[in-house]
Short mmCIF file of C-alpha atoms in Angstrom, two decimals:
data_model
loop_
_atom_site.label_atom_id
_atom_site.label_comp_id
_atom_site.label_asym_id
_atom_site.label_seq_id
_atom_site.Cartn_x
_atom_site.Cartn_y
_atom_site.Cartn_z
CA UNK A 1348 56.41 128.97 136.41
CA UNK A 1349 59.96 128.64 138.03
CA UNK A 1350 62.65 129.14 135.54
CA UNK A 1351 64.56 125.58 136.45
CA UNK A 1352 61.30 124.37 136.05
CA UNK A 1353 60.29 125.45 132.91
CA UNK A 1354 64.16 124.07 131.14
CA UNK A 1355 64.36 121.00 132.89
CA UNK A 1356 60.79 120.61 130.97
CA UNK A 1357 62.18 121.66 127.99
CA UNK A 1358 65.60 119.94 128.38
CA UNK A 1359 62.98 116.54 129.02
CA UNK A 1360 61.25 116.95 126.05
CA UNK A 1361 64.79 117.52 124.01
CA UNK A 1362 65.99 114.50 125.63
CA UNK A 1363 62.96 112.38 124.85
CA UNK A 1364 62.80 113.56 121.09
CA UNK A 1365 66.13 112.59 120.76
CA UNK A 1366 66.10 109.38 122.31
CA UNK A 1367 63.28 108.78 119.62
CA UNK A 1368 65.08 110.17 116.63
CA UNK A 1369 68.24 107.78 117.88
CA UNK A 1370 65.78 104.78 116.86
CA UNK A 1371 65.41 105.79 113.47
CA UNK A 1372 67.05 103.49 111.63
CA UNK A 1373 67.15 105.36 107.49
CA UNK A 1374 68.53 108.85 108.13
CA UNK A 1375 65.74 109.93 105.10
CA UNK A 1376 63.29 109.36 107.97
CA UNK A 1377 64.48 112.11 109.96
CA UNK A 1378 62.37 115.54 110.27
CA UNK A 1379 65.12 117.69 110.11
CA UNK A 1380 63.02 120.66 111.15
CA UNK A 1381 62.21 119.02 114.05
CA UNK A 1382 66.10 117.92 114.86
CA UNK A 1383 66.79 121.59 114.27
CA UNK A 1384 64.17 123.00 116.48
CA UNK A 1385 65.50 120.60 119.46
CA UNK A 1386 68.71 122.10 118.80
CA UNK A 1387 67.58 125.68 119.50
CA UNK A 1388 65.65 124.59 122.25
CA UNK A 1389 69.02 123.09 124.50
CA UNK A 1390 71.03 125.83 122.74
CA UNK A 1391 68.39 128.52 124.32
CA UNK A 1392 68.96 127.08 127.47
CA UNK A 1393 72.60 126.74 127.55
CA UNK A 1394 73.16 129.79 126.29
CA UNK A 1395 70.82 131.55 128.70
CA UNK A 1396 71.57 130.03 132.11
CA UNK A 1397 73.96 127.16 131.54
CA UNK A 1398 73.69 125.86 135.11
CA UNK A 1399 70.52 124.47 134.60
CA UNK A 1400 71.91 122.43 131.38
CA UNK A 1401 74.76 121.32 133.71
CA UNK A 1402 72.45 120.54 136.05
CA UNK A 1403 70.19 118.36 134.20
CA UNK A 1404 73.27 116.85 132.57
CA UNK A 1405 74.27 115.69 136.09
CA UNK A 1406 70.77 114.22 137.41
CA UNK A 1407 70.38 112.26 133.57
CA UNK A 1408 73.75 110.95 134.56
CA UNK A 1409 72.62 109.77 137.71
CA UNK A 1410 69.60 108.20 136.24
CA UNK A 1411 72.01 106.12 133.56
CA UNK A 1412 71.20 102.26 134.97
CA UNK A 1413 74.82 100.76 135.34
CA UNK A 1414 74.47 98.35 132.32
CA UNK A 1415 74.29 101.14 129.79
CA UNK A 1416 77.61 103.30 131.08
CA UNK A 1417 80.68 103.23 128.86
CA UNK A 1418 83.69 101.97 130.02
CA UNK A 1419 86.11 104.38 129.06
#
């Protein structure tokens, strides 16, 4: 499987999970294990070959509807 590939699969998943764990409204709810282990995932990548992180960072951007950017 091609490397960009296989961590903008794994950078998905991360951002999915979290998107999830963002709706979780009592913090005793939260599998920290599982917080963690997302953590290590995106840290793997960026560590490894940070232009794919940067990379996904920049096509999530692009997928951000208008309504939901920041002003700022």
């Amino acid at each position: 499987m091609n490397v960009v590939l296989k961590d903008q699969a794994l950078l998905n998943h991360v951002h999915q999970s979290l998107a999830v764990l963002a709706e979780v409204t009592d913090p005793r709810d939260l599998d920290a294990e599982a917080f963690y282990r997302l953590v290590l995932t995106a840290r793997g990548v960026a560590v490894a070959r940070p232009y794919n992180l940067a990379r996904f960072a920049e096509q999530q951007q692009d997928k951000t509807p208008v309504g939901e950017v920041c002003p700022g």
